[in-house]
Amino acid sequence: MGQINLLVLVSLGYVLVLFIVAFAAERAARAGRIKWLRAPLIYTLSLSIYCTAWTFYGAVGFASRSGLEFVTIYLGPSLVMLGWWWIVRRLVRIGRNQRITSIADLISSRFGKSNLLAVGLTILAVVGTTPYIALQLQSVTQSYAVFAETSQSGLDQTDQATIAFWVAIGLGLFTILFGTRKLDVNERHDGVVMAIAVEAIVKLIALLAVGIFVVWGVAGGVAPMMEKINASDIGTWNVSGGRWAGLTFLSAAAFLCLPRMFHVMVVENADERHLRMASWAFPAYLMLMSLFVLPIAVTGLDLLPTGANPDMFVLTIPLSQGQNGLAMLSFLGGFSSATSMVIVAAIALSIMVSNHIVMPLWLHYSGSGLSVSGDVRYVVLLARRVSIGAVVMLAYFYFRLSGGGAALAAIGLVSFAGVAQVLPVMLGGIFWRGATRIGALGGLTVGFLIWGYSLFLPSLGEGVVYSQSFMEHGPFGLSWLAPQALFAIKGLDPILHCLLWSMLLNTTVFCLLSLVSFPQPLERLQGAQFVNVFEHGSSTRSWSSNVAQSEDLMVMAQRIIGAREAQSLFRREAEKQGISGLVPEPTPEFLDVLERELAGSVGAATAHAMVAPIVGGAAVSVDDLLAVADERAQLMVYSNKLETQSEELQRTAKQLRRANEKLTQLSVQKDGFLSQISHELRTPMTSIRSFSEILRDSADMPPADKARFAGIIHSETLRLTRLLDDLLDLSVLEAGRVSLNVSQKSLREILDTSIIGMGLGAETGFEIQRQRSREDILLRTDVDRLAQVFINVISNARKYCDAAAPCLKIHVFQSNEQVTVDFIDNGSVIDAGMRDVIFEKFSRVGENEAGGAGLGLSICREIMIRLGGEIFYLPGQGGSAFRVQFPRDMAQE
């Protein structure tokens, strides 16, 4: 037992070194020396917890059994990091903005802070990660067994179980010591991360050392090694394309969804810019870790006796060559791989269990009052410590139950397939605003059940849960429901079989239920924040009540994040509100900030549940509801009947057609206006220029001709001035810069002035019929502007009335304080298609000699708006008719 005792001492010494490193890092963090602790290199090395005992030991075994397939477990994560800009960067940004503490917290927060969803994710994560932690215990136990065999002492099953038990106890204590020492609002553990970075270097050096020894110490150099690989069966490219793609996808999905990977990649990320280095440095690290896998596998198969465990080649090759020191270094590398994974996985799972299971139960049974009177920090920390112990011991029991005999790679793939069930919901949640909580629950449930039924339970071993007959013939003899031949698809590898059906049905159910269900307002708000994370800020306003007392909120915050942090937060928010002291107003903005800070310690769902009773309930404000409706046709989302939606669409389409027709008419009128205005400007300018040149060049011109030409120039100048005056008048009216000169005058006098000013009389051939007795109405208005409207309407009737004996009737009505004047001629009516545009600036009825720029009615409309009245076309009068309505006294409007 000398070798075993030495291993125990080395293991304890190594753990002591990690303890010192973690302790020093924690002290440096408390002292504020965090720049080097949170450097990009440390962040990149922390990602190495992906390289567990599976990749240290199991990759060689994988290569020995399946050849180049082992590359897939490195290829998937490398592709994810190389494409960090699309997914990982988004996750990190969301994690920082929303104070995400775990992958369950991410999904829960995205779908309306649903604790039910968080509980489901937590259970899935615990069950899916348990085989992986058991794998680490198995690898350490097998390492001890290898050394025991070399000393001819050996280890029986009881001894191995004992070693696994004490390893689990030791790792659990280390994790509790450095993972739950304090409650951090950002869930960052500087000591643990630094210890992981050290372990990353140790396992890389150990694996490279064994590889260098194998290539140059055993094979005799690169060339002989390449010859051995070429001669070996595992060195040939005999890989199934479907299995290759499936395993690459599985490793990529697991890299994103494993709780421990999400924790170091998102939660422990101190600066988004660290991803730039990690995007190339981590794939380079994986390349170095895989560099000597194939040479070690080929050498082990060639050098060691038949039946030797290929998972342990990294240890047995140095031992077989008498390189005990190298074997000890290799043992430390494998021990580092196992311990780092167990530590971070236990921390991540304990956060999920405490935040989403223990805390909600505690809040439910203790009553909401304890959220401001109980020691919440103590409850959270105690829950996490107990959770760490429970998770580690659960993995130990899985190790005992499964017998610990399966290949490491097989156990790892089982765990990968389990956590990969989160991928559809995760990607759907951060890229698709239409994803709903119902869809996420349905998809996760279906995927988890299929994984458990077809892969997890069979992995426990024959006879433990399923009998051999059940595996072959399915339940009740239904062979198409056999766990590893679902829907009569036989012959597939169990991993690929489970991956196919679980991901297919998971994604299908998630999408279908999301399409047929309606998200709650808070889901919509969170969806906008997640999907548009690079456009939105970090605030998601979900509180509209202000009945909370700031003192109660302060007490609750101190119980969770500590007195110093809480007081600093409240003081900072009070300063933002311009208030001195520690008592800010409980505005919705402040409540959002407080909730996010609390979420960093207890999770989004629990923080929401703790704030709600004090605030008096959570509600989404009207402004937030309006913000949700920024997508086209959002008002139709809440319609329950397809027929109602169809009718609404038809009405909208009809309105759009009318608007389009009107725009088309306006476009035509605009073109005509531009042509007309250029003509109107060019004609007088041409006349002025021509006659001016004649006057300039004809010195001996008779005086009569000079007077005639000067008169023409004068009249053309007046014509040009009128046109420009109309344009200027319309511009002033539309801009609202016109000043009204209000005075008193009777309607009869205004009409008389308008008619006389136009020079209209019986001798002109244009008859005007009036009821003068009704026109004795005293008006208080801008008389000149009103006369301008009358003149324009009468002028149009004179120009456009095409009757043989043109006649204009002027009817006056008075109702209360409103005066109505109708102008009706006996000419042709205006076409229905033109009635919607005749008051637009560019409109002219016909192209006859009456001409005009089409500004008259537009000016009239603007004037009437300023006078508090209106002018519009009056159909059904036997001719063209316009009605002018306005108040009798503008001062009363």
Tab-separated table of C-alpha atoms in Angstrom, residues 51 55 59-60 63 68 70-75 78 204 207-208 283-296:
chain	number	residue	atom	x	y	z
A	51	CYS	CA	-11.264	19.464	-20.227
A	55	THR	CA	-10.656	14.688	-22.070
A	59	ALA	CA	-10.042	11.047	-24.974
A	60	VAL	CA	-7.233	8.495	-25.292
A	63	ALA	CA	-9.387	7.293	-29.741
A	68	LEU	CA	-10.376	9.957	-35.022
A	70	PHE	CA	-12.234	11.764	-30.435
A	71	VAL	CA	-11.589	15.011	-32.344
A	72	THR	CA	-15.301	15.842	-32.209
A	73	ILE	CA	-15.205	16.543	-28.466
A	74	TYR	CA	-12.665	19.317	-29.183
A	75	LEU	CA	-14.082	20.494	-32.498
A	78	SER	CA	-13.626	25.327	-30.842
A	204	LEU	CA	-1.769	20.722	-19.922
A	207	LEU	CA	-0.509	15.636	-20.871
A	208	LEU	CA	2.171	17.276	-23.017
A	283	PRO	CA	-9.198	26.580	-29.331
A	284	ALA	CA	-5.392	26.679	-29.226
A	285	TYR	CA	-5.492	25.200	-25.720
A	286	LEU	CA	-7.792	22.421	-26.922
A	287	MET	CA	-5.457	21.751	-29.846
A	288	LEU	CA	-2.536	21.300	-27.440
A	289	MET	CA	-4.636	19.027	-25.220
A	290	SER	CA	-5.477	16.829	-28.219
A	291	LEU	CA	-2.060	16.962	-29.858
A	292	PHE	CA	-0.711	13.689	-28.418
A	293	VAL	CA	-3.973	11.803	-27.932
A	294	LEU	CA	-3.533	9.646	-31.027
A	295	PRO	CA	0.181	8.857	-30.398
A	296	ILE	CA	-0.603	7.839	-26.797
